[in-house]
DNA sequence: CCCTGATTCGC
DNA sequence: GCGAATCAGG
C-alpha cells in the first residue's frame, strides 16, 4: 500500500480528530500504526494542538539499553524543547438536543457486540469523588453520543439519559483498556469499597 | 498486558 | 519517503 492523496487525507482528518494511530491504521488498512505515525511525522503534524500543544509523550533519554542482538548503535540525541506557552482554547460547544452529527460510518464496523455486557448501574450521583463526577460531567459534554448499534468493544458503554426518550445515548469514547467504559466513567463505575464505606460522615 | 506516540535507521 | 524495530510512558 502506498500513501495516496486520499489515504493521506483520511490520515490527516482522523489524526486531527484525535484518533489514535492504530485506529487510523485499521481504518486505512494495509498499514501498521507505525506507518501511520511515521507518516504523521513526515507530514509535520506530529502534535495535534496545532500551536502551543505538545506531545506529552516525548521524553528522549540519552542512555542506551542492552540490545537483544546485533543492532545499530543507538543514538538518542537532539531533544526537542517547546517553550511555547500553553494556549488552552475552549470551544463553545452548543450541544442542546440537536441530533449529533454523524461524520461517517465506515470500516469501523467490524466488531459486533457480544450482547453479554450487563448494563452499567446508573450514576447515582451521590458518594462519588467530586473530581470523578466533575470529570464525567465534562466528558458527557464531549462524548460521542453514540447509539446502541454503534457500540463496539472499544466504545464506552456508559449510558446517558433515559432509554425511553430520544435523549438517550452512550458515551462512546474510547474505553479504558480491559474495561467497558472510558477513563472518566471507569472512575465512577468502579468505586473502591473504601470510599463508599464511611459515607456516614 | 493492554495501549499510546516518538525516534531511529536500513531500505 | 517508508515503516519495522525500538523506546518510553500511561
Coordinates of N, CA and C (backbone and C1' of nucleotides) in Angstrom, one line a residue:
Chain A
X1 N 0.8 -1.2 0.0 CA 0.0 0.0 0.0 C 0.9 1.3 0.0
X2 N 0.4 2.2 -0.6 CA 1.2 3.5 -0.7 C 0.3 4.6 -0.2
X3 N 1.0 5.7 0.1 CA 0.2 6.9 0.6 C -0.3 7.7 -0.5
X4 N -1.5 7.3 -0.9 CA -2.2 8.1 -2.0 C -2.7 9.4 -1.3
X5 N -3.1 10.3 -2.2 CA -3.7 11.5 -1.6 C -4.9 11.2 -0.7
X6 N -5.7 10.3 -1.2 CA -6.9 10.0 -0.4 C -6.6 9.5 1.0
X7 N -5.6 8.6 0.9 CA -5.2 7.9 2.2 C -4.6 9.0 3.2
X8 N -3.8 9.8 2.6 CA -3.2 10.9 3.4 C -4.3 11.8 4.0
X9 N -5.3 12.0 3.1 CA -6.4 12.8 3.6 C -7.1 12.2 4.8
X10 N -7.4 11.0 4.7 CA -8.0 10.3 5.8 C -7.2 10.3 7.0
X11 N -5.9 10.1 6.8 CA -4.9 10.2 7.9 C -5.0 11.5 8.6
X12 N -4.9 12.6 7.8 CA -5.0 13.9 8.3 C -6.2 14.2 9.1
X13 N -7.3 13.8 8.5 CA -8.6 14.0 9.1 C -8.7 13.3 10.5
X14 N -8.4 12.0 10.4 CA -8.6 11.3 11.7 C -7.6 11.7 12.7
X15 N -6.4 12.0 12.3 CA -5.4 12.5 13.3 C -5.9 13.8 13.9
X16 N -6.4 14.6 13.0 CA -7.0 15.9 13.5 C -8.1 15.7 14.5
X17 N -8.8 14.6 14.3 CA -9.9 14.3 15.2 C -9.5 13.7 16.5
X18 N -8.2 13.5 16.5 CA -7.7 12.9 17.8 C -7.7 11.4 17.8
X19 N -7.9 10.8 16.6 CA -7.9 9.3 16.6 C -6.5 8.9 16.8
X20 N -6.4 7.7 17.3 CA -5.1 7.2 17.6 C -4.5 6.6 16.3
X21 N -3.2 6.5 16.3 CA -2.5 6.0 15.1 C -3.0 4.6 14.8
X22 N -3.2 3.8 15.8 CA -3.7 2.4 15.5 C -5.1 2.4 14.9
X23 N -5.9 3.3 15.3 CA -7.2 3.4 14.8 C -7.2 3.8 13.3
X24 N -6.3 4.7 13.1 CA -6.2 5.2 11.7 C -5.6 4.1 10.8
X25 N -4.7 3.4 11.4 CA -4.1 2.3 10.6 C -5.1 1.2 10.3
X26 N -6.0 1.0 11.2 CA -7.0 0.0 11.0 C -8.0 0.4 9.9
X27 N -8.3 1.7 10.0 CA -9.3 2.3 9.1 C -8.7 2.2 7.7
X28 N -7.5 2.6 7.5 CA -6.9 2.6 6.2 C -6.6 1.2 5.7
X29 N -6.2 0.4 6.6 CA -5.9 -0.9 6.2 C -4.5 -1.0 5.4
X30 N -3.9 -2.1 5.5 CA -2.6 -2.2 4.8 C -1.5 -1.5 5.3
X31 N -1.7 -0.9 6.5 CA -0.6 -0.2 7.1 C -0.6 -0.5 8.6
X32 N 0.5 -0.3 9.2 CA 0.6 -0.5 10.7 C 0.5 0.8 11.3
X33 N 0.3 0.8 12.6 CA 0.2 2.1 13.3 C 1.6 2.8 13.2
X34 N 2.6 2.0 13.1 CA 3.9 2.6 13.0 C 4.0 3.4 11.7
X35 N 3.5 2.8 10.7 CA 3.5 3.5 9.4 C 2.7 4.8 9.5
X36 N 1.6 4.8 10.2 CA 0.8 6.0 10.3 C 1.6 7.0 11.1
X37 N 2.2 6.6 12.2 CA 2.9 7.6 13.0 C 4.1 8.1 12.2
X38 N 4.8 7.3 11.5 CA 5.9 7.7 10.7 C 5.4 8.8 9.7
X39 N 4.3 8.5 9.0 CA 3.7 9.4 8.1 C 3.3 10.7 8.7
X40 N 2.7 10.6 9.8 CA 2.3 11.8 10.6 C 3.5 12.7 10.8
X41 N 4.6 12.1 11.2 CA 5.8 12.9 11.5 C 6.3 13.5 10.2
X42 N 6.3 12.7 9.2 CA 6.9 13.3 8.0 C 6.0 14.4 7.4
X43 N 4.7 14.3 7.7 CA 3.8 15.3 7.3 C 4.0 16.6 8.1
X44 N 4.7 16.4 9.2 CA 4.9 17.5 10.1 C 3.7 17.9 11.0
X45 N 2.8 16.9 11.2 CA 1.7 17.3 12.1 C 1.8 16.4 13.3
X46 N 2.9 16.3 13.8 CA 3.1 15.4 15.0 C 2.3 15.8 16.2
X47 N 2.2 17.0 16.4 CA 1.3 17.3 17.6 C 0.0 17.8 17.1
X48 N -1.0 17.5 17.9 CA -2.4 17.6 17.5 C -2.9 19.0 17.8
X49 N -2.3 19.7 18.6 CA -2.8 21.0 19.1 C -2.4 22.2 18.2
X50 N -1.9 21.9 17.1 CA -1.5 22.9 16.2 C -0.4 23.8 16.7
X51 N -0.8 24.8 17.5 CA 0.3 25.6 18.1 C 0.2 25.5 19.6
X52 N 1.3 25.5 20.2 CA 1.3 25.5 21.7 C 1.2 24.1 22.3
X53 N 0.5 23.3 21.6 CA 0.3 21.9 22.1 C 1.5 21.1 22.0
X54 N 1.8 20.4 23.0 CA 3.0 19.5 22.9 C 2.6 18.0 23.1
X55 N 3.3 17.2 22.4 CA 3.1 15.8 22.7 C 3.7 15.5 24.1
X56 N 2.8 15.2 25.0 CA 3.3 15.0 26.3 C 4.1 13.8 26.4
X57 N 4.0 12.9 25.4 CA 4.8 11.7 25.5 C 6.1 11.9 24.6
X58 N 6.9 12.8 25.0 CA 8.1 12.9 24.3 C 9.2 13.1 25.3
X59 N 9.8 12.1 25.7 CA 10.9 12.2 26.7 C 12.1 11.4 26.3
X60 N 12.9 12.0 25.4 CA 14.1 11.4 24.9 C 15.1 11.1 26.0
X61 N 15.5 9.9 26.0 CA 16.5 9.6 27.0 C 17.8 9.4 26.3
X62 N 18.9 9.7 26.9 CA 20.2 9.7 26.3 C 21.0 8.5 26.8
X63 N 20.4 7.4 27.1 CA 21.1 6.3 27.6 C 20.7 5.0 26.8
X64 N 21.7 4.4 26.3 CA 21.4 3.2 25.5 C 21.1 2.0 26.4
X65 N 20.3 1.1 25.9 CA 19.9 0.0 26.6 C 20.5 -1.3 26.0
X66 N 20.4 -2.3 26.6 CA 21.0 -3.6 26.1 C 20.2 -4.0 24.9
X67 N 20.9 -4.2 23.8 CA 20.3 -4.7 22.6 C 20.2 -6.2 22.6
X68 N 19.1 -6.7 22.1 CA 19.0 -8.2 22.0 C 20.0 -8.8 21.1
X69 N 20.3 -8.1 20.0 CA 21.2 -8.7 19.0 C 22.0 -7.6 18.4
X70 N 22.6 -8.0 17.3 CA 23.5 -7.0 16.6 C 22.6 -6.0 16.0
X71 N 22.5 -4.9 16.7 CA 21.7 -3.8 16.2 C 22.6 -2.6 16.0
X72 N 22.1 -1.7 15.3 CA 22.9 -0.4 15.1 C 23.1 0.3 16.4
X73 N 24.1 1.0 16.5 CA 24.4 1.7 17.8 C 23.3 2.8 17.9
X74 N 22.7 2.8 19.1 CA 21.6 3.7 19.3 C 22.1 5.1 19.5
X75 N 21.4 6.0 18.9 CA 21.7 7.4 19.1 C 20.5 8.2 19.6
X76 N 20.5 8.5 20.8 CA 19.4 9.3 21.3 C 20.0 10.7 21.5
X77 N 19.5 11.6 20.8 CA 20.0 12.9 20.9 C 19.0 13.9 20.4
X78 N 19.4 15.2 20.4 CA 18.6 16.3 19.9 C 17.2 16.3 20.5
X79 N 17.1 16.4 21.8 CA 15.7 16.5 22.4 C 15.1 17.8 21.9
X80 N 13.8 17.7 21.8 CA 13.1 18.9 21.3 C 12.5 19.7 22.5
X81 N 12.7 20.9 22.5 CA 12.1 21.7 23.6 C 11.1 22.7 22.9
X82 N 10.0 22.8 23.5 CA 9.0 23.7 23.0 C 8.5 24.7 24.1
X83 N 9.2 25.7 24.3 CA 9.0 26.7 25.3 C 7.7 27.5 25.1
X84 N 6.9 27.1 24.2 CA 5.7 27.8 23.9 C 4.7 27.7 25.1
X85 N 4.1 28.9 25.4 CA 3.1 28.9 26.5 C 1.9 28.2 26.0
X86 N 1.3 27.5 26.9 CA 0.1 26.8 26.5 C -1.1 27.7 26.2
X87 N -1.7 27.4 25.2 CA -2.9 28.2 24.9 C -4.1 27.4 24.8
X88 N -4.7 27.3 25.9 CA -5.9 26.4 26.0 C -7.1 27.1 25.4
X89 N -7.6 26.5 24.4 CA -8.8 27.1 23.7 C -10.0 26.3 24.0
X90 N -10.9 27.0 24.6 CA -12.2 26.4 25.0 C -13.2 26.5 23.8
X91 N -13.7 25.4 23.4 CA -14.6 25.5 22.3 C -16.1 25.6 22.8
X92 N -16.8 26.6 22.4 CA -18.2 26.8 22.8 C -19.0 25.7 22.2
X93 N -19.2 24.6 23.0 CA -20.0 23.5 22.5 C -21.4 23.8 22.6
X94 N -22.1 23.9 21.6 CA -23.6 24.1 21.7 C -24.3 22.8 21.5
X95 N -24.3 22.0 22.5 CA -24.9 20.7 22.4 C -26.2 20.7 23.2
X96 N -27.2 21.1 22.5 CA -28.6 21.0 23.1 C -29.2 19.7 22.8
X97 N -30.3 19.6 22.2 CA -30.9 18.4 22.0 C -30.8 18.1 20.5
X98 N -29.9 18.7 19.9 CA -29.8 18.5 18.4 C -29.2 17.2 18.1
X99 N -29.5 16.7 17.0 CA -29.0 15.4 16.6 C -27.5 15.4 16.4
X100 N -26.8 14.6 17.0 CA -25.4 14.5 16.9 C -24.9 14.3 15.5
X101 N -24.0 15.1 15.0 CA -23.6 14.9 13.6 C -22.9 13.6 13.4
X102 N -23.3 12.9 12.4 CA -22.8 11.6 12.2 C -21.8 11.8 11.0
X103 N -20.5 11.9 11.4 CA -19.5 12.2 10.4 C -19.4 11.2 9.4
X104 N -19.4 10.0 9.8 CA -19.1 8.9 8.8 C -19.1 7.6 9.5
X105 N -19.7 6.7 8.8 CA -19.6 5.3 9.3 C -19.0 4.5 8.3
X106 N -17.9 3.9 8.6 CA -17.2 3.2 7.6 C -16.7 1.9 8.2
X107 N -15.5 1.6 7.8 CA -14.9 0.3 8.2 C -14.8 0.1 9.7
X108 N -15.2 1.1 10.4 CA -15.2 1.0 11.9 C -16.2 -0.1 12.3
X109 N -16.9 -0.6 11.4 CA -17.9 -1.6 11.7 C -17.4 -3.0 11.5
X110 N -16.8 -3.5 12.5 CA -16.4 -4.9 12.4 C -16.7 -5.7 13.6
X111 N -16.7 -5.0 14.7 CA -16.9 -5.8 15.9 C -18.4 -5.8 16.3
X112 N -19.0 -6.9 16.4 CA -20.3 -6.9 16.9 C -20.3 -7.1 18.4
X113 N -21.3 -6.5 19.0 CA -21.3 -6.6 20.5 C -21.8 -8.0 20.9
X114 N -21.0 -8.6 21.7 CA -21.4 -9.9 22.2 C -22.7 -10.0 22.9
X115 N -23.2 -8.9 23.2 CA -24.5 -8.8 23.9 C -24.4 -9.4 25.3
X116 N -23.2 -9.5 25.8 CA -23.1 -10.1 27.1 C -22.9 -9.0 28.2
X117 N -22.5 -7.8 27.7 CA -22.2 -6.8 28.7 C -23.5 -6.3 29.4
X118 N -23.4 -6.5 30.7 CA -24.5 -6.0 31.6 C -24.5 -4.5 31.5
X119 N -25.7 -4.0 31.6 CA -25.8 -2.6 31.6 C -25.3 -2.0 32.9
X120 N -24.5 -1.0 32.8 CA -23.9 -0.4 34.0 C -25.0 0.2 34.8
X121 N -24.7 0.3 36.1 CA -25.6 1.0 37.0 C -25.7 2.5 36.7
X122 N -26.8 3.0 36.8 CA -26.9 4.4 36.5 C -26.1 5.2 37.6
X123 N -25.5 6.3 37.2 CA -24.7 7.0 38.1 C -25.6 7.7 39.2
X124 N -25.7 7.0 40.3 CA -26.5 7.7 41.3 C -25.6 8.7 42.0
X125 N -25.6 9.8 41.4 CA -24.7 10.8 41.8 C -24.7 11.1 43.3
X126 N -24.1 10.3 44.0 CA -24.1 10.6 45.5 C -22.7 10.6 46.1
X127 N -22.2 9.5 46.3 CA -20.9 9.4 47.1 C -19.7 9.3 46.2
X128 N -19.8 9.7 45.0 CA -18.6 9.6 44.1 C -17.7 10.7 44.3
X129 N -16.5 10.5 44.1 CA -15.5 11.5 44.2 C -15.9 12.8 43.4
X130 N -15.9 13.9 44.0 CA -16.3 15.1 43.3 C -15.5 15.3 42.0
X131 N -14.3 14.9 42.1 CA -13.4 15.0 40.9 C -13.9 14.1 39.8
X132 N -14.2 12.9 40.2 CA -14.7 11.9 39.2 C -16.0 12.4 38.6
X133 N -16.8 12.9 39.4 CA -18.1 13.4 38.9 C -17.9 14.6 38.0
X134 N -17.1 15.5 38.4 CA -16.8 16.6 37.6 C -16.2 16.2 36.2
X135 N -15.4 15.2 36.3 CA -14.8 14.7 35.1 C -15.9 14.1 34.1
X136 N -16.8 13.3 34.8 CA -17.8 12.7 34.0 C -18.7 13.8 33.3
X137 N -19.0 14.8 34.1 CA -19.8 15.9 33.5 C -19.1 16.5 32.4
X138 N -17.8 16.7 32.5 CA -17.0 17.2 31.4 C -17.2 16.3 30.2
X139 N -16.9 15.1 30.5 CA -16.9 14.1 29.4 C -18.2 14.0 28.7
X140 N -19.3 14.1 29.5 CA -20.6 13.9 28.8 C -20.9 15.0 27.9
X141 N -20.2 16.1 28.1 CA -20.4 17.2 27.1 C -19.7 16.9 25.8
X142 N -18.6 16.3 25.9 CA -17.9 16.0 24.7 C -18.0 14.6 24.2
X143 N -18.8 13.8 24.9 CA -19.0 12.4 24.5 C -19.5 12.3 23.1
X144 N -19.2 11.1 22.5 CA -19.6 10.9 21.1 C -21.1 10.7 20.9
X145 N -21.7 10.4 22.0 CA -23.2 10.1 22.0 C -23.6 9.2 20.9
X146 N -23.1 8.0 21.0 CA -23.4 7.0 20.0 C -24.7 6.2 20.4
X147 N -25.2 5.5 19.4 CA -26.4 4.7 19.7 C -26.0 3.3 20.0
X148 N -27.0 2.5 20.4 CA -26.7 1.1 20.8 C -26.0 0.4 19.7
X149 N -26.5 0.6 18.5 CA -25.9 -0.1 17.4 C -24.5 0.2 17.1
X150 N -24.1 1.4 17.6 CA -22.7 1.8 17.3 C -21.7 1.4 18.3
X151 N -22.2 0.7 19.3 CA -21.3 0.2 20.3 C -20.4 -0.8 19.8
X152 N -19.2 -0.7 20.2 CA -18.2 -1.8 19.9 C -17.5 -2.1 21.2
X153 N -16.6 -3.1 21.1 CA -15.9 -3.4 22.3 C -14.9 -2.4 22.7
X154 N -14.8 -1.4 21.9 CA -13.9 -0.3 22.2 C -14.5 1.0 22.5
X155 N -15.8 1.0 22.5 CA -16.5 2.3 22.8 C -17.1 2.2 24.2
X156 N -17.0 3.3 24.9 CA -17.5 3.4 26.3 C -19.0 3.1 26.2
X157 N -19.4 2.1 27.1 CA -20.8 1.7 27.1 C -21.6 2.4 28.2
X158 N -21.1 3.5 28.6 CA -21.9 4.2 29.7 C -23.1 4.9 29.1
X159 N -24.3 4.5 29.6 CA -25.5 5.1 29.1 C -25.8 6.5 29.7
X160 N -26.3 7.3 28.9 CA -26.7 8.6 29.5 C -28.1 9.0 29.1
X161 N -28.9 9.4 30.0 CA -30.2 9.8 29.7 C -31.2 8.6 29.9
X162 N -32.4 8.9 29.5 CA -33.5 7.9 29.7 C -33.7 7.1 28.5
X163 N -33.6 5.8 28.6 CA -33.7 4.9 27.4 C -35.1 5.1 26.7
X164 N -36.0 5.6 27.5 CA -37.4 5.7 27.0 C -37.5 7.0 26.2
X165 N -36.6 7.8 26.2 CA -36.7 9.0 25.4 C -35.6 9.0 24.4
X166 N -35.7 10.0 23.5 CA -34.7 10.1 22.5 C -33.4 10.8 23.0
X167 N -33.5 11.1 24.2 CA -32.3 11.8 24.8 C -31.3 10.8 25.4
X168 N -31.4 9.7 24.8 CA -30.6 8.6 25.3 C -29.4 8.2 24.4
X169 N -28.3 8.1 25.0 CA -27.1 7.8 24.1 C -26.0 7.1 25.0
X170 N -25.1 6.6 24.3 CA -24.0 6.0 25.0 C -22.8 6.9 24.8
X171 N -21.9 6.9 25.9 CA -20.8 7.8 25.9 C -20.0 7.6 24.6
X172 N -19.5 6.4 24.3 CA -18.9 6.2 23.1 C -17.4 6.6 22.9
X173 N -16.9 7.1 24.0 CA -15.5 7.5 23.9 C -14.6 6.2 24.0
X174 N -13.4 6.3 23.7 CA -12.5 5.1 23.7 C -12.5 4.5 25.1
X175 N -12.6 3.3 25.2 CA -12.6 2.6 26.5 C -11.3 2.5 27.1
X176 N -11.3 2.4 28.4 CA -10.1 2.1 29.2 C -9.8 0.7 28.9
X177 N -8.6 0.4 28.7 CA -8.2 -1.0 28.3 C -8.7 -2.0 29.3
X178 N -9.4 -3.0 28.8 CA -9.9 -4.0 29.7 C -11.3 -3.7 30.3
X179 N -11.6 -2.4 30.3 CA -12.9 -2.0 30.9 C -13.9 -1.7 29.8
X180 N -15.2 -1.7 30.2 CA -16.2 -1.4 29.2 C -16.5 0.1 29.1
X181 N -15.8 0.9 29.9 CA -16.0 2.3 29.9 C -14.8 3.1 29.6
X182 N -15.0 4.3 29.3 CA -13.9 5.3 29.1 C -13.3 5.6 30.5
X183 N -12.2 6.3 30.4 CA -11.5 6.6 31.7 C -12.4 7.3 32.7
X184 N -13.1 8.3 32.3 CA -13.9 9.0 33.2 C -15.0 8.2 33.8
X185 N -15.6 7.4 33.0 CA -16.7 6.6 33.5 C -16.2 5.4 34.3
X186 N -15.0 4.9 34.0 CA -14.4 3.9 34.9 C -14.3 4.5 36.3
X187 N -14.0 5.8 36.3 CA -13.8 6.4 37.6 C -15.0 6.4 38.5
X188 N -16.2 6.5 37.9 CA -17.4 6.4 38.7 C -18.0 5.1 38.8
X189 N -17.7 4.2 37.8 CA -18.3 2.9 37.8 C -17.7 2.0 38.8
X190 N -16.4 2.1 38.9 CA -15.7 1.2 39.8 C -15.2 2.0 41.0
X191 N -16.0 2.0 42.0 CA -15.6 2.7 43.2 C -14.8 1.8 44.2
X192 N -13.8 2.3 44.7 CA -13.1 1.5 45.7 C -14.0 1.3 46.9
X193 N -14.1 0.1 47.4 CA -15.0 -0.1 48.5 C -14.8 0.8 49.7
X194 N -13.5 1.2 49.8 CA -13.2 2.0 50.9 C -13.9 3.4 50.9
X195 N -14.0 4.0 49.7 CA -14.6 5.3 49.7 C -16.0 5.3 50.0
X196 N -16.7 4.2 49.6 CA -18.2 4.3 49.8 C -18.5 3.8 51.2
X197 N -17.5 3.4 51.9 CA -17.7 2.8 53.2 C -18.2 3.8 54.3
X198 N -17.4 4.8 54.5 CA -17.8 5.6 55.6 C -18.6 6.8 55.2
X199 N -19.5 6.6 54.2 CA -20.3 7.7 53.7 C -21.1 8.3 54.8
X200 N -21.1 7.7 56.0 CA -22.0 8.2 57.1 C -21.4 9.5 57.7
X201 N -20.6 10.2 57.0 CA -20.0 11.4 57.6 C -21.0 12.5 57.6
Chain B
dC1 P 3.3 -9.7 29.4 O5' 1.8 -9.2 29.6 C5' 0.7 -10.1 29.6 C4' -0.5 -9.3 29.1 C3' -0.2 -8.7 27.7 O3' -1.4 -8.8 27.0 C1' -0.6 -7.0 29.2
dC2 P -1.5 -8.4 25.5 O5' -2.1 -6.9 25.5 C5' -3.6 -6.8 25.6 C4' -4.0 -5.4 25.9 C3' -3.5 -4.4 24.9 O3' -4.4 -4.3 23.8 C1' -3.1 -3.6 27.1
dC3 P -3.9 -3.8 22.4 O5' -3.6 -2.2 22.8 C5' -4.6 -1.3 23.0 C4' -4.1 -0.1 23.7 C3' -3.3 0.8 22.8 O3' -4.2 1.6 22.0 C1' -2.3 0.7 24.9
dT4 P -3.7 2.4 20.7 O5' -2.8 3.5 21.3 C5' -3.4 4.6 22.0 C4' -2.4 5.6 22.4 C3' -1.4 6.0 21.3 O3' -2.0 7.0 20.6 C1' -0.2 5.5 23.3
dG5 P -1.4 7.3 19.1 O5' -0.1 8.1 19.4 C5' -0.2 9.3 20.2 C4' 1.3 9.7 20.6 C3' 2.1 10.2 19.3 O3' 3.0 11.2 19.8 C1' 3.1 8.3 20.4
dA6 P 4.2 11.7 18.8 O5' 5.4 10.8 19.3 C5' 6.0 11.1 20.6 C4' 7.5 10.9 20.6 C3' 8.1 11.6 19.3 O3' 9.4 12.1 19.8 C1' 8.4 9.2 19.2
dT7 P 10.4 12.8 18.7 O5' 11.4 11.7 18.4 C5' 11.8 10.7 19.4 C4' 12.8 9.7 18.8 C3' 13.6 10.2 17.6 O3' 14.9 10.0 17.9 C1' 12.6 8.1 17.2
dT8 P 16.0 10.5 16.9 O5' 16.5 9.1 16.3 C5' 16.4 8.0 17.2 C4' 16.9 6.7 16.6 C3' 17.9 6.9 15.4 O3' 18.8 5.8 15.5 C1' 16.0 5.8 14.6
dC9 P 20.2 5.9 14.7 O5' 19.8 4.9 13.4 C5' 19.4 3.6 13.7 C4' 19.0 2.9 12.4 C3' 19.9 3.2 11.2 O3' 20.0 2.0 10.5 C1' 17.8 3.8 10.6
dG10 P 21.5 1.6 9.9 O5' 21.1 0.5 8.9 C5' 20.3 -0.6 9.3 C4' 19.3 -1.0 8.3 C3' 19.8 -1.2 6.9 O3' 19.2 -2.4 6.4 C1' 18.1 0.3 6.9
dC11 P 19.8 -3.0 5.0 O5' 18.7 -2.5 4.0 C5' 17.3 -3.0 4.2 C4' 16.4 -2.1 3.4 C3' 16.7 -2.0 1.9 O3' 16.1 -3.0 1.2 C1' 15.8 0.0 2.9
Chain C
dG1 P 10.7 13.2 2.0 O5' 9.8 11.9 1.8 C5' 9.2 11.7 0.5 C4' 8.7 10.2 0.4 C3' 7.8 9.8 1.6 O3' 6.9 8.9 1.1 C1' 9.8 8.5 1.6
dC2 P 5.7 8.4 1.9 O5' 6.2 7.1 2.5 C5' 6.5 6.0 1.7 C4' 7.1 4.8 2.4 C3' 6.3 4.5 3.7 O3' 5.7 3.3 3.6 C1' 8.7 4.5 4.0
dG3 P 4.5 2.8 4.6 O5' 5.4 2.1 5.7 C5' 6.0 0.9 5.3 C4' 6.9 0.4 6.5 C3' 6.1 0.3 7.8 O3' 6.7 -0.8 8.5 C1' 7.9 1.7 8.1
dA4 P 5.7 -1.9 9.1 O5' 6.8 -2.9 9.7 C5' 7.9 -3.4 8.9 C4' 9.1 -3.7 9.8 C3' 8.8 -4.3 11.1 O3' 9.9 -5.2 11.5 C1' 9.7 -2.1 11.4
dA5 P 9.9 -6.0 12.8 O5' 10.8 -5.1 13.7 C5' 12.2 -4.8 13.2 C4' 12.9 -3.9 14.2 C3' 12.7 -4.4 15.7 O3' 14.0 -4.3 16.3 C1' 12.0 -2.1 15.5
dT6 P 14.2 -4.9 17.7 O5' 14.1 -3.6 18.6 C5' 15.0 -2.5 18.3 C4' 14.5 -1.3 19.0 C3' 14.2 -1.4 20.5 O3' 15.3 -0.7 21.1 C1' 12.7 0.0 19.3
dC7 P 15.4 -0.8 22.7 O5' 14.7 0.5 23.1 C5' 15.2 1.8 22.6 C4' 14.2 2.9 22.9 C3' 13.8 2.9 24.4 O3' 14.2 4.2 24.9 C1' 11.9 3.1 23.0
dA8 P 14.3 4.3 26.5 O5' 13.0 5.1 26.9 C5' 12.7 6.3 26.2 C4' 11.3 6.7 26.6 C3' 11.0 6.4 28.0 O3' 10.3 7.5 28.6 C1' 9.3 5.5 26.6
dG9 P 10.2 7.6 30.2 O5' 8.6 7.7 30.3 C5' 7.9 8.7 29.5 C4' 6.5 8.2 29.4 C3' 5.8 7.8 30.7 O3' 4.7 8.7 30.9 C1' 5.3 6.3 29.1
dG10 P 3.9 8.6 32.3 O5' 2.6 8.0 31.8 C5' 1.8 8.5 30.8 C4' 0.5 7.8 30.6 C3' -0.2 7.5 32.0 O3' -1.6 7.7 31.8 C1' 0.1 5.5 30.8

